[in-house]
Amino acid sequence: MSDRSVLIDTSIWIEYFRGKNHQFLSVVDVLLDEDRVVNVDLVCAELYRGARSEKEIRFLEQHFSAIPSLQVPVDVWRLVGKFSFQLAKKGYLPHLVDAYIAFTAIEHNVTLFTKDRDFQHMARLGPLKLYQLK
């Protein structure tokens, strides 16, 4: 995994698949073309949960089959809990799903591309790197 790799959060994928935000579309397309995109299974789970048909599920499966998935340790939830505890001590208690995604990005030294403001709080309090639109 390259330190140039970018983990794309659910919020960005939703915008991308809707095709309405041209800024997100072009950035994600460039990242995909440069083979910089990585994924975490939890993001897929969130997208599958929001699918409205079997056809959408098949589309998502086909799309994500070509994107490398970040591996997580067997005890990931224990580690995410400790990570959340450390953030709470600094004044911010994240949602567990967001903490999982942030923890995985930090552990793999990849940048997170999101529009979810909760991650901005985590980035201010720790080593989470956020992708900045140019």
Short mmCIF file of C-alpha atoms in Angstrom, two decimals:
data_model
loop_
_atom_site.label_atom_id
_atom_site.label_comp_id
_atom_site.label_asym_id
_atom_site.label_seq_id
_atom_site.Cartn_x
_atom_site.Cartn_y
_atom_site.Cartn_z
CA MET A 1 0.00 0.00 0.00
CA SER A 2 1.40 3.33 -1.04
CA ASP A 3 1.28 6.36 1.24
CA ARG A 4 -0.39 8.02 -1.77
CA SER A 5 -3.35 5.64 -1.47
CA VAL A 6 -6.75 7.14 -0.74
CA LEU A 7 -9.56 5.46 1.17
CA ILE A 8 -12.85 6.82 -0.15
CA ASP A 9 -15.60 7.12 2.45
CA THR A 10 -19.23 6.19 1.86
CA SER A 11 -20.28 9.85 1.62
CA ILE A 12 -18.05 10.41 -1.42
CA TRP A 13 -19.06 7.15 -3.13
CA ILE A 14 -22.73 8.13 -2.80
CA GLU A 15 -22.03 11.48 -4.48
CA TYR A 16 -19.93 9.73 -7.12
CA PHE A 17 -22.57 7.14 -8.00
CA ARG A 18 -25.32 9.76 -8.11
CA GLY A 19 -23.21 11.62 -10.65
CA LYS A 20 -24.42 15.08 -9.65
CA ASN A 21 -21.31 16.59 -8.06
CA HIS A 22 -18.87 17.03 -10.93
CA GLN A 23 -16.01 17.99 -8.62
CA PHE A 24 -16.25 14.67 -6.75
CA LEU A 25 -16.74 12.79 -10.04
CA SER A 26 -13.56 14.14 -11.59
CA VAL A 27 -11.44 13.68 -8.46
CA VAL A 28 -12.57 10.08 -7.93
CA ASP A 29 -12.05 9.31 -11.62
CA VAL A 30 -8.47 10.62 -11.45
CA LEU A 31 -7.76 8.64 -8.27
CA LEU A 32 -9.19 5.49 -9.89
CA ASP A 33 -7.18 6.06 -13.08
CA GLU A 34 -4.00 6.45 -11.00
CA ASP A 35 -4.78 3.23 -9.06
CA ARG A 36 -4.65 5.15 -5.79
CA VAL A 37 -8.05 4.07 -4.42
CA VAL A 38 -8.31 1.51 -1.63
CA ASN A 39 -11.37 0.30 0.20
CA VAL A 40 -12.48 -1.11 3.52
CA ASP A 41 -15.28 -3.69 3.70
CA LEU A 42 -17.34 -1.54 6.06
CA VAL A 43 -17.76 1.10 3.34
CA CYS A 44 -19.08 -1.61 0.99
CA ALA A 45 -21.45 -2.79 3.72
CA GLU A 46 -22.86 0.73 4.09
CA LEU A 47 -23.34 1.04 0.33
CA TYR A 48 -24.95 -2.41 0.04
CA ARG A 49 -27.31 -1.51 2.87
CA GLY A 50 -28.47 1.53 0.93
CA ALA A 51 -28.94 -0.32 -2.37
CA ARG A 52 -32.46 -0.33 -3.75
CA SER A 53 -32.28 -3.42 -5.96
CA GLU A 54 -30.34 -6.57 -6.76
CA LYS A 55 -29.11 -4.76 -9.86
CA GLU A 56 -27.50 -2.07 -7.68
CA ILE A 57 -25.90 -4.77 -5.51
CA ARG A 58 -24.42 -6.44 -8.60
CA PHE A 59 -23.16 -3.06 -9.83
CA LEU A 60 -21.46 -2.38 -6.48
CA GLU A 61 -19.91 -5.86 -6.36
CA GLN A 62 -18.52 -5.44 -9.86
CA HIS A 63 -17.21 -1.95 -9.14
CA PHE A 64 -15.49 -2.84 -5.86
CA SER A 65 -14.02 -6.13 -7.07
CA ALA A 66 -11.30 -4.14 -8.85
CA ILE A 67 -10.37 -2.00 -5.82
CA PRO A 68 -7.88 -3.34 -3.25
CA SER A 69 -9.40 -3.84 0.19
CA LEU A 70 -7.47 -2.89 3.32
CA GLN A 71 -7.02 -5.80 5.69
CA VAL A 72 -8.00 -5.35 9.32
CA PRO A 73 -6.72 -7.30 12.32
CA VAL A 74 -8.87 -9.97 13.94
CA ASP A 75 -9.26 -7.80 17.04
CA VAL A 76 -10.16 -4.67 15.07
CA TRP A 77 -13.24 -3.82 17.15
CA ARG A 78 -11.23 -3.90 20.39
CA LEU A 79 -8.67 -1.60 18.79
CA VAL A 80 -11.39 0.70 17.44
CA GLY A 81 -12.89 0.86 20.93
CA LYS A 82 -9.53 1.92 22.38
CA PHE A 83 -9.08 4.44 19.57
CA SER A 84 -12.55 5.87 20.33
CA PHE A 85 -11.69 6.02 24.03
CA GLN A 86 -8.55 8.06 23.25
CA LEU A 87 -10.59 10.48 21.14
CA ALA A 88 -13.23 10.75 23.88
CA LYS A 89 -10.50 11.69 26.38
CA LYS A 90 -9.67 14.57 24.03
CA GLY A 91 -13.30 15.70 23.94
CA TYR A 92 -14.78 13.95 20.92
CA LEU A 93 -16.73 10.68 20.96
CA PRO A 94 -17.03 9.39 17.37
CA HIS A 95 -19.64 7.04 15.94
CA LEU A 96 -18.17 3.53 15.91
CA VAL A 97 -18.49 3.13 12.13
CA ASP A 98 -16.59 6.39 11.58
CA ALA A 99 -14.00 5.39 14.17
CA TYR A 100 -13.51 2.06 12.36
CA ILE A 101 -12.92 3.80 9.03
CA ALA A 102 -10.58 6.40 10.56
CA PHE A 103 -8.66 3.77 12.54
CA THR A 104 -8.17 1.66 9.40
CA ALA A 105 -6.94 4.66 7.40
CA ILE A 106 -4.46 5.55 10.15
CA GLU A 107 -3.21 1.97 10.55
CA HIS A 108 -2.54 1.68 6.82
CA ASN A 109 -1.13 5.22 6.50
CA VAL A 110 -3.60 6.18 3.79
CA THR A 111 -5.49 9.42 3.27
CA LEU A 112 -9.25 9.49 3.80
CA PHE A 113 -11.47 11.25 1.25
CA THR A 114 -14.76 12.19 2.88
CA LYS A 115 -17.28 14.97 3.14
CA ASP A 116 -18.40 13.83 6.60
CA ARG A 117 -17.45 16.51 9.13
CA ASP A 118 -17.06 13.98 11.94
CA PHE A 119 -13.74 12.98 10.40
CA GLN A 120 -12.51 16.57 10.58
CA HIS A 121 -12.80 16.38 14.38
CA MET A 122 -10.82 13.14 14.41
CA ALA A 123 -8.15 14.61 12.13
CA ARG A 124 -7.69 17.60 14.46
CA LEU A 125 -7.20 15.27 17.42
CA GLY A 126 -4.95 12.65 15.89
CA PRO A 127 -2.91 11.42 12.93
CA LEU A 128 -5.81 10.97 10.48
CA LYS A 129 -4.95 12.47 7.08
CA LEU A 130 -7.82 13.91 5.04
CA TYR A 131 -7.80 14.36 1.28
CA GLN A 132 -8.07 18.02 0.39
CA LEU A 133 -9.87 19.07 -2.79
CA LYS A 134 -7.79 21.37 -4.92
#
